[in-house]
PDB file of C-alpha atoms in Angstrom:
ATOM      1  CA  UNK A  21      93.703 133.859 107.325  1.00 44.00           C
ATOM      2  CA  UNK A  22      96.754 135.199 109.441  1.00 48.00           C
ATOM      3  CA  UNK A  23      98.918 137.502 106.961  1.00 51.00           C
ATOM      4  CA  UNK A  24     101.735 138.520 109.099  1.00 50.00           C
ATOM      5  CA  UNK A  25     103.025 138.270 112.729  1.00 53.00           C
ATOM      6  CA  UNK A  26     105.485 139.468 115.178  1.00 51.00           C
ATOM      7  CA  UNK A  27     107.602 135.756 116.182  1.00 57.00           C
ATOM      8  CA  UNK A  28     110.571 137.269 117.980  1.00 73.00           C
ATOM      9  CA  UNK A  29     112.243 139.824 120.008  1.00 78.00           C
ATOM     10  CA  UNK A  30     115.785 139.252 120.482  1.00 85.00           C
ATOM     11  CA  UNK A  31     119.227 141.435 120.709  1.00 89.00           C
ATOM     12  CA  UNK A  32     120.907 140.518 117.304  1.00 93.00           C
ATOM     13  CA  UNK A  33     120.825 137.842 114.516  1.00 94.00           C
ATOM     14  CA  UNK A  34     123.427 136.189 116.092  1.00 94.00           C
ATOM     15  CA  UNK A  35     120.666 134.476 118.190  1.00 91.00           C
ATOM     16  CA  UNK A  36     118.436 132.930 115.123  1.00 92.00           C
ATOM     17  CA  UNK A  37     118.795 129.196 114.048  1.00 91.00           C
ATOM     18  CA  UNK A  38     118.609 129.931 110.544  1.00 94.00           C
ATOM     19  CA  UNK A  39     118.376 125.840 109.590  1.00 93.00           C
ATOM     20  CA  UNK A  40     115.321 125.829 112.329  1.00 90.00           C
ATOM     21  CA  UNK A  41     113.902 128.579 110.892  1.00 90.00           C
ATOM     22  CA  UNK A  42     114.315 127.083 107.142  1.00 91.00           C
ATOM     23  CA  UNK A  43     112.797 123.971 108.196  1.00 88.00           C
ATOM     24  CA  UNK A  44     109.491 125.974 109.611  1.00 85.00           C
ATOM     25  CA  UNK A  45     108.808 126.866 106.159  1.00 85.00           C
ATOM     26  CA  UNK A  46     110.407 130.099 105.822  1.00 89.00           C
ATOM     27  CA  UNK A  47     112.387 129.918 102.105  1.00 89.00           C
ATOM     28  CA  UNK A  48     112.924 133.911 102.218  1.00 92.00           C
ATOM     29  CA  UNK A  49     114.721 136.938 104.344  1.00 96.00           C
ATOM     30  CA  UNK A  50     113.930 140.204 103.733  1.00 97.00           C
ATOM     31  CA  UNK A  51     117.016 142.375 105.939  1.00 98.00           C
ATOM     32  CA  UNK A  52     117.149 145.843 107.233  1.00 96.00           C
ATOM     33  CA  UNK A  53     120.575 147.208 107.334  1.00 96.00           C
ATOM     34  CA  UNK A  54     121.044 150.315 109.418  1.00 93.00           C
ATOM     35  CA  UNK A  55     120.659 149.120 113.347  1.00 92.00           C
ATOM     36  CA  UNK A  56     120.228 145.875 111.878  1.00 95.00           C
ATOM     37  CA  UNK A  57     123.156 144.315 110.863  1.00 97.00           C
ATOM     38  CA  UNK A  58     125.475 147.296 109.974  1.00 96.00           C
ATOM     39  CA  UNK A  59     125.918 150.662 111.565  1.00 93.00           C
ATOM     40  CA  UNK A  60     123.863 153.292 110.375  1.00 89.00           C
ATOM     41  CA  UNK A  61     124.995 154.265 106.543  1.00 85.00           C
ATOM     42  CA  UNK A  62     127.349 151.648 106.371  1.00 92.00           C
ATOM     43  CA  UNK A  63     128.406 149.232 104.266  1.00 94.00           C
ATOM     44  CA  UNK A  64     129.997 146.963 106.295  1.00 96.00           C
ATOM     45  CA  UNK A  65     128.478 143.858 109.064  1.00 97.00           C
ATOM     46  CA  UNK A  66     128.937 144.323 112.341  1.00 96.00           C
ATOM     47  CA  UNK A  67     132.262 142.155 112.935  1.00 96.00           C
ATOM     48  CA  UNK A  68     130.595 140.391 115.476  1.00 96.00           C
ATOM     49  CA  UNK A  69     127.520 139.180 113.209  1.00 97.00           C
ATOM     50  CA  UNK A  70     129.923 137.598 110.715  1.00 97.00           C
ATOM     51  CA  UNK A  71     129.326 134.105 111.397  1.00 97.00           C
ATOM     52  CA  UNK A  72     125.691 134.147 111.440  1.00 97.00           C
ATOM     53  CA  UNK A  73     125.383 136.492 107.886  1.00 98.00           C
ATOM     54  CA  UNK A  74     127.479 133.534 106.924  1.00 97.00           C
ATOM     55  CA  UNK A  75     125.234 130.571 108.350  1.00 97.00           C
ATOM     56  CA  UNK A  76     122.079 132.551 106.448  1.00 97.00           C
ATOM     57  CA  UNK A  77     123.922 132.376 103.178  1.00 97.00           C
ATOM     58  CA  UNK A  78     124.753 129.066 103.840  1.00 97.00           C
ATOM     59  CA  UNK A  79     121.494 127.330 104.668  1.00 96.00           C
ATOM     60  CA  UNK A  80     119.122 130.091 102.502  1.00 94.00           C
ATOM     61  CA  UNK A  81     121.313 130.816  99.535  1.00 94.00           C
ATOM     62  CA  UNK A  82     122.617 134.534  98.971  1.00 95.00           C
ATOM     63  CA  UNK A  83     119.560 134.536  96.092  1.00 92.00           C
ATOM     64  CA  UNK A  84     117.050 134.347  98.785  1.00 93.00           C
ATOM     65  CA  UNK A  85     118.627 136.994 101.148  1.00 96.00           C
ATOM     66  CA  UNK A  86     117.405 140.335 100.447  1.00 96.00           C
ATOM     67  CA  UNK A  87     118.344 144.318 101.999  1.00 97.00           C
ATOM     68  CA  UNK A  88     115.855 146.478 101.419  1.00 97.00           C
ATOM     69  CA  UNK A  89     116.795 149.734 103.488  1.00 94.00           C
ATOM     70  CA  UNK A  90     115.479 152.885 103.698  1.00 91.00           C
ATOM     71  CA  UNK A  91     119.017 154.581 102.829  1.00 88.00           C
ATOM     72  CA  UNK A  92     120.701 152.831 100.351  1.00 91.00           C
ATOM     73  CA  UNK A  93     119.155 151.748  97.266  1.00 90.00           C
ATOM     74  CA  UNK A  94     116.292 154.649  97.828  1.00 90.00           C
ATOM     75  CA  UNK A  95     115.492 157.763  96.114  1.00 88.00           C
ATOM     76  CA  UNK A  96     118.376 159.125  98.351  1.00 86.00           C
ATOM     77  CA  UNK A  97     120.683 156.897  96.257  1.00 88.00           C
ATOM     78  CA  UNK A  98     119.696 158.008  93.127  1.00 86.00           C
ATOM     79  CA  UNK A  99     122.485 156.555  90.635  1.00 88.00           C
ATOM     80  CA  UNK A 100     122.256 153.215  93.279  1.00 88.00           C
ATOM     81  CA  UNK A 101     125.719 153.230  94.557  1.00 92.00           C
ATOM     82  CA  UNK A 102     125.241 153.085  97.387  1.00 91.00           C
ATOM     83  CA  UNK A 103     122.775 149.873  96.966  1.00 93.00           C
ATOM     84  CA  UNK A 104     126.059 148.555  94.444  1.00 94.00           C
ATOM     85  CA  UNK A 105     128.516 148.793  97.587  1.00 94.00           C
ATOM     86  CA  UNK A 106     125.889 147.459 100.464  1.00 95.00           C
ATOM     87  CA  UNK A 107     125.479 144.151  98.095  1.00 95.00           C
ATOM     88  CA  UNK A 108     128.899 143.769  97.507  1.00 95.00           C
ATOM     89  CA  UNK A 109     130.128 144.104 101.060  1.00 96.00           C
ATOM     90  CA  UNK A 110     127.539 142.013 102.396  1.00 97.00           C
ATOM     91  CA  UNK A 111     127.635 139.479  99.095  1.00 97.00           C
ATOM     92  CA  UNK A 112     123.151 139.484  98.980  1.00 97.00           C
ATOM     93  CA  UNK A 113     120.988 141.247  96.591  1.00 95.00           C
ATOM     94  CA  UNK A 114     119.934 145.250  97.500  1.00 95.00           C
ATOM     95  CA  UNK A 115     116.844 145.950  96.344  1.00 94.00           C
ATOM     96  CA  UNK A 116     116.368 149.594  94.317  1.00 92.00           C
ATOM     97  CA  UNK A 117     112.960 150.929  95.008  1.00 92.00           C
ATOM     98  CA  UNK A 118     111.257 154.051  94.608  1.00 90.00           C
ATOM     99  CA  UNK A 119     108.840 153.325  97.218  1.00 93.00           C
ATOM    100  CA  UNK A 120     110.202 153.897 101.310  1.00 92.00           C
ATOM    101  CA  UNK A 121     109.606 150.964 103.576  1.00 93.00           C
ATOM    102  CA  UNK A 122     106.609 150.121 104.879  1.00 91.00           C
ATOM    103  CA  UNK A 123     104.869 151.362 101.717  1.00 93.00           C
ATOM    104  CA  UNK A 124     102.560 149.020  99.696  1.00 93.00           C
ATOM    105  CA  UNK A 125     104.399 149.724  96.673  1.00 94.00           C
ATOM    106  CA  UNK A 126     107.847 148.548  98.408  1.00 95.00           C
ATOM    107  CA  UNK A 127     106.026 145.159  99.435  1.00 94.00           C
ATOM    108  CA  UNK A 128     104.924 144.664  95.894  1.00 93.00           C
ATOM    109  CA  UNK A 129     108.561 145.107  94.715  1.00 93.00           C
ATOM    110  CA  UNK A 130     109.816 142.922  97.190  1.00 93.00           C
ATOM    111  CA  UNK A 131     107.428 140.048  96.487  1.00 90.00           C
ATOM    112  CA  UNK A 132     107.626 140.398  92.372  1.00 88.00           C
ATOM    113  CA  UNK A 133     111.433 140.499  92.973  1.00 89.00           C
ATOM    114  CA  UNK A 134     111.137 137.497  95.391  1.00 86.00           C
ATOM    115  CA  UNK A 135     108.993 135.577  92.659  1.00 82.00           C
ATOM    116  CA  UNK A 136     111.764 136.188  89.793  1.00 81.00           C
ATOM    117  CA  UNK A 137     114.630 134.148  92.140  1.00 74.00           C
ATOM    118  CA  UNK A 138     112.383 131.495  94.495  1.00 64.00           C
ATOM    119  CA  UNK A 139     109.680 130.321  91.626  1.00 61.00           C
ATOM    120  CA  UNK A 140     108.452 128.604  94.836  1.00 57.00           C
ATOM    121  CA  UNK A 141     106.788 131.709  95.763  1.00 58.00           C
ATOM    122  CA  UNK A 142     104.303 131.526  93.123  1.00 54.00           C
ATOM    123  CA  UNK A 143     103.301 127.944  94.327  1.00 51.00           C
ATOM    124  CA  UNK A 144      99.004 127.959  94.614  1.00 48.00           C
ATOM    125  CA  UNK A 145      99.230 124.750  96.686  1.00 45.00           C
ATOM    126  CA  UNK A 146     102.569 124.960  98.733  1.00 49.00           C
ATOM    127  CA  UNK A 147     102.886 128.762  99.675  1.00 56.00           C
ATOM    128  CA  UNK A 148     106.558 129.617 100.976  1.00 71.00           C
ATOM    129  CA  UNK A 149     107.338 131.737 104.046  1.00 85.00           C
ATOM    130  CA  UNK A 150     108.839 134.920 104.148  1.00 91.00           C
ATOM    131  CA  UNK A 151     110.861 135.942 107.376  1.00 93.00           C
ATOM    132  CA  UNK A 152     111.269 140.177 107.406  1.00 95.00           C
ATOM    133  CA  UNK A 153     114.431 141.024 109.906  1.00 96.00           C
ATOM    134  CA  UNK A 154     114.916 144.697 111.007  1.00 94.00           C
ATOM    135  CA  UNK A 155     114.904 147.012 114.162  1.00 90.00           C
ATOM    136  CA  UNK A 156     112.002 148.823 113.485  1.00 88.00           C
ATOM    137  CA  UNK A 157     107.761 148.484 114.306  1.00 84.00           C
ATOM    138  CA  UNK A 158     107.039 151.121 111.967  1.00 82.00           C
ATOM    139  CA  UNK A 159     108.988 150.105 109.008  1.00 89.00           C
ATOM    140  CA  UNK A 160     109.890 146.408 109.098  1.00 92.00           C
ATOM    141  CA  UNK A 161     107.641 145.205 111.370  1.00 88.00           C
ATOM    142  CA  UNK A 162     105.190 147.249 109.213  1.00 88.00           C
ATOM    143  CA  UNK A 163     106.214 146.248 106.139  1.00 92.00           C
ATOM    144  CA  UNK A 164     105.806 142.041 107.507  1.00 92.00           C
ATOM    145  CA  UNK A 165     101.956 143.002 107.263  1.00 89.00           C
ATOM    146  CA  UNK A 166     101.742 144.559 103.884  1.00 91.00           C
ATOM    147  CA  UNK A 167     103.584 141.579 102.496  1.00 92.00           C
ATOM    148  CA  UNK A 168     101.936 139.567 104.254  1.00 89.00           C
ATOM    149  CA  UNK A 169      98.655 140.522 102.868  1.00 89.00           C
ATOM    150  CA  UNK A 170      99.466 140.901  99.472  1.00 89.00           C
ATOM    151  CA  UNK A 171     100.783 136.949  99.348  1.00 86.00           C
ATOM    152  CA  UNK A 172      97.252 135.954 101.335  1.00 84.00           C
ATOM    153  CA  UNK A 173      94.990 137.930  99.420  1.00 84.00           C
ATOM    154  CA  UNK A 174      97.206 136.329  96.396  1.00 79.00           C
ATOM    155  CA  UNK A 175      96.497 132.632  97.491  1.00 75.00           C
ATOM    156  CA  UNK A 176      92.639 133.617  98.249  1.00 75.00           C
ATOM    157  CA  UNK A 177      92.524 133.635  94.587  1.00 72.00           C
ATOM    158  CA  UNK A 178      93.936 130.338  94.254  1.00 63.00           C
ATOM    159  CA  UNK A 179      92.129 127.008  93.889  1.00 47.00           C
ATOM    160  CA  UNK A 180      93.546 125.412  96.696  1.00 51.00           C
ATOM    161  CA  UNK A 181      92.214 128.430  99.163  1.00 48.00           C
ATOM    162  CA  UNK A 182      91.423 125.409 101.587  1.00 50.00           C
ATOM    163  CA  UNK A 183      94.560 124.181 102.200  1.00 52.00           C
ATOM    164  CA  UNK A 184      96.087 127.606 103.102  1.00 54.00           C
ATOM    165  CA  UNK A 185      93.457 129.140 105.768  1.00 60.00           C
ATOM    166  CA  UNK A 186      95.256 129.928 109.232  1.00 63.00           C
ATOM    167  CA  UNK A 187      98.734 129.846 107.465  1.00 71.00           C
ATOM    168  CA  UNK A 188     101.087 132.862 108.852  1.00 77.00           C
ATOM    169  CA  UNK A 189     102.999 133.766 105.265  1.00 83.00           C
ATOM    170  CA  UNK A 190     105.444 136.353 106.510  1.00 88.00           C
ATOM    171  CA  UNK A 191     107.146 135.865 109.931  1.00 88.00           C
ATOM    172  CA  UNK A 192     108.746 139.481 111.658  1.00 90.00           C
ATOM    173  CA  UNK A 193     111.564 139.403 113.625  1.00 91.00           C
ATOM    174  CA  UNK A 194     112.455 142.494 115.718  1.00 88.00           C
ATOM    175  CA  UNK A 195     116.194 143.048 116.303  1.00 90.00           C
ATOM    176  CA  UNK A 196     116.469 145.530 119.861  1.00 86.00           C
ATOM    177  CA  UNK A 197     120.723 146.295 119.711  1.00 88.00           C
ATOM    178  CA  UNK A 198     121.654 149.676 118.384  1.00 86.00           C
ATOM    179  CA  UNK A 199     124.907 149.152 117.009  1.00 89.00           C
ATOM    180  CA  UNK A 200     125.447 152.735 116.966  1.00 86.00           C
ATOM    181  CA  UNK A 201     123.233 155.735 118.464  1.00 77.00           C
ATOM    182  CA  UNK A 202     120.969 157.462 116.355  1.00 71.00           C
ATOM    183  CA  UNK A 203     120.390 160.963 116.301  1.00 69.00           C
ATOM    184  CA  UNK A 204     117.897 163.480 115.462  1.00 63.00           C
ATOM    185  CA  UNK A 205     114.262 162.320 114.743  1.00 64.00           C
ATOM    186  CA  UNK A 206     115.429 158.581 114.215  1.00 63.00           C
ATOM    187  CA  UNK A 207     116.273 158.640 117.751  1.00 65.00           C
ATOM    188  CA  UNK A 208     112.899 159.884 118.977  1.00 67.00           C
ATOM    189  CA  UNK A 209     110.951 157.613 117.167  1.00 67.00           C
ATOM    190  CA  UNK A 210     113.258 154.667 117.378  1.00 65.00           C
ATOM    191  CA  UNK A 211     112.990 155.603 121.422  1.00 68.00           C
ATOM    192  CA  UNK A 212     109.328 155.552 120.935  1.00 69.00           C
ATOM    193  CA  UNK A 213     108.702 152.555 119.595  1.00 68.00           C
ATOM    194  CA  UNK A 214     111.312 150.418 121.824  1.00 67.00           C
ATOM    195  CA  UNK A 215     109.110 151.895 124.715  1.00 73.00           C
ATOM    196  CA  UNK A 216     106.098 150.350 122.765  1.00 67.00           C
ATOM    197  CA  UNK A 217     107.101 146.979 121.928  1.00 63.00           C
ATOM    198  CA  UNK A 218     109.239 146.131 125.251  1.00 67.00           C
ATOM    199  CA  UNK A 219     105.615 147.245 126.710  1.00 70.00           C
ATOM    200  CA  UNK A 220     103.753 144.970 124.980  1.00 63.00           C
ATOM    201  CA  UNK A 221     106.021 142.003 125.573  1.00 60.00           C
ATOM    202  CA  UNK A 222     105.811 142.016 129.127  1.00 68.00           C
ATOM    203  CA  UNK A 223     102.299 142.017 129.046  1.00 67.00           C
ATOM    204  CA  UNK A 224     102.601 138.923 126.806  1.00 61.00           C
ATOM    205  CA  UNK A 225     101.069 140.804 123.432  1.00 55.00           C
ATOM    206  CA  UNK A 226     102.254 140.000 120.180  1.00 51.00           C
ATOM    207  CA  UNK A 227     103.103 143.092 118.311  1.00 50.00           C
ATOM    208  CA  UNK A 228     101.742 141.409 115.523  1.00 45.00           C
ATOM    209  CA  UNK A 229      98.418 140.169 113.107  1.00 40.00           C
ATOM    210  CA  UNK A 230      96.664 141.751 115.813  1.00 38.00           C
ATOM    211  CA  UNK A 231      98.032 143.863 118.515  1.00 35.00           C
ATOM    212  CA  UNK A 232      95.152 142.288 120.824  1.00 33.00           C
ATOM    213  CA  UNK A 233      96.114 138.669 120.134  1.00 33.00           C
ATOM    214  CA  UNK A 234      97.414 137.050 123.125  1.00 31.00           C
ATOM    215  CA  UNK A 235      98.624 133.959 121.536  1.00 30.00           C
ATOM    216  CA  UNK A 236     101.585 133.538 120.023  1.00 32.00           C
ATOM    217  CA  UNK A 237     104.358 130.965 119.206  1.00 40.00           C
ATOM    218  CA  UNK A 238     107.889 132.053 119.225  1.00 45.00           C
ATOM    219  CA  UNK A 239     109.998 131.343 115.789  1.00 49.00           C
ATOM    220  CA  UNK A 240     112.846 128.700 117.301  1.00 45.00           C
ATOM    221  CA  UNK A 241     116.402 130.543 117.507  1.00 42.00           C
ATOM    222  CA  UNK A 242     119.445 129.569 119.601  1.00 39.00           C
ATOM    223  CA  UNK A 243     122.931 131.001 118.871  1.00 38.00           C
ATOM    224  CA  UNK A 244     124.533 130.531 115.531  1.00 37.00           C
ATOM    225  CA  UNK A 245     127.339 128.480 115.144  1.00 34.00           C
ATOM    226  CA  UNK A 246     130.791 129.607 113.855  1.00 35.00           C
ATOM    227  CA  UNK A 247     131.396 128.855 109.804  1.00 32.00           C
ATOM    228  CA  UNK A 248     133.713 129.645 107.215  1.00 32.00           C
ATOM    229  CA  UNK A 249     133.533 133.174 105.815  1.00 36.00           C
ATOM    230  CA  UNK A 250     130.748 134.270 103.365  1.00 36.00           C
ATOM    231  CA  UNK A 251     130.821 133.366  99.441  1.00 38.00           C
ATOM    232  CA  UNK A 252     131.660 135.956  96.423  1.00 44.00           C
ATOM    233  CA  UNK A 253     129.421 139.050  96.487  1.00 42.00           C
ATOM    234  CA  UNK A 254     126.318 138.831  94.135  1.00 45.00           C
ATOM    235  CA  UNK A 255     124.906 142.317  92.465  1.00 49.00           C
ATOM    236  CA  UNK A 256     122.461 144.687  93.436  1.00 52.00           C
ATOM    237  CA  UNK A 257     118.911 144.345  91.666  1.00 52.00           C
ATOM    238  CA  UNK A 258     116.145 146.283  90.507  1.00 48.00           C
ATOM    239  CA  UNK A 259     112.684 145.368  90.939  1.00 44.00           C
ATOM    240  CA  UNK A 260     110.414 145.070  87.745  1.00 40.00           C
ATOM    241  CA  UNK A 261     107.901 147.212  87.227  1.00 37.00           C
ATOM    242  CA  UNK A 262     104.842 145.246  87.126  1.00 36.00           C
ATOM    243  CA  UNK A 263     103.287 143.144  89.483  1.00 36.00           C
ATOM    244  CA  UNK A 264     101.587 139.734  87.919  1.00 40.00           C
ATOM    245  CA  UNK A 265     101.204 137.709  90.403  1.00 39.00           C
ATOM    246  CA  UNK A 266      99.094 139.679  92.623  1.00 40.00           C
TER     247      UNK A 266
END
């Protein structure tokens, strides 16, 4: 059963075809923000990313977009205002949670939170895809696995097992544009790990499932087209604190 797996490299979001992507399977985004789709420890999207934030909103639904970011809505933003002003600049959910990215604990909030908006994604016999988005192998590419394999070890239990062997249920896209430089430690390991995965790629190796595998299908993405601007903000969230389903 294949949990997780690297789909694409590309530059920027601008270059995914969210209704192609949607009509793979894939019902829910987890985002990374810093690098991602704002500058570091800002609130704001990167002007030039505009229309296809937009185009995700429109064909996903700003209840099925989630940020989950290492800065805001962390431990480092302890009253979650800074979570409060990412969500309503970028008009998605910001998930609060205790546990840093790629922890097991922040994939279990992520799911249970994921479960309380898409009831699809407690489906035994039609499990939905989940498409993670950020800049980073050791934290969002990371965290694609650990989802990943709590949602197939969730289905193992199901009765209709059968029907779901081989399925891929989280997708990771890796985003390679630094829309500002990073500095300190983040720059030595973000340096590290572009070395890593450009590495890979040329010799044709999925950075994902299993870093061995030499197959693997790219998710479809062209360029987005231009739409009208995003809709009304919606509020930052809190995860619950238990985790049923799994």
């Amino acid at each position: 059963m294949c949990a997780s797996q690297v789909r694409s490299v590309l530059t920027a979001i601008a270059e995914l075809d969210w209704a192609r992507i949607h009509a793979a399977g894939v019902r829910y985004l987890v985002v990374d923000k810093d690098n991602c789709i704002t500058k570091p420890h800002d609130t704001r999207l990167e002007p030039s990313l505009s229309d296809a934030w937009a185009d995700a909103k429109r064909v996903f639904g700003a209840d099925n977009i989630l940020i989950v970011s290492n800065s805001a809505g962390t431990r480092r933003d302890p009253l979650g205002v800074g979570a409060e002003n990412v969500s309503s600049s970028l008009g998605v959910p910001v998930l609060l949670h205790a546990a840093p990215k790629p922890a097991t604990g922040c994939a279990r909030a992520i799911i249970e939170y994921a479960a309380t908006q898409a009831p699809y994604m407690q489906a035994d016999n039609a499990p939905s895809r989940v498409l993670v988005i950020g800049d980073r192998l050791l934290t969002d590419t990371a965290l694609a696995h650990r989802i990943g394999a709590l949602l197939a070890r969730h289905y193992a239990r199901t009765a209709a097992v059968d029907s779901h062997r081989g399925v891929t249920y989280c997708f990771s896209v890796l985003t390679t544009h630094r829309w500002a430089p990073e500095r300190g430690l983040g720059a030595l390991f973000g340096h590290w790990e572009r070395v890593a995965s450009d590495t890979l790629v040329r010799r044709g190796i999925a950075p994902g499932g299993s870093w061995r595998s030499q197959a693997y299908e790219a998710l479809p993405f062209v360029a987005s087209p231009k739409l009208a601007p995003a809709p009304a903000p919606a509020p930052a969230v809190r995860a619950p604190q238990t985790l049923e389903m799994l």
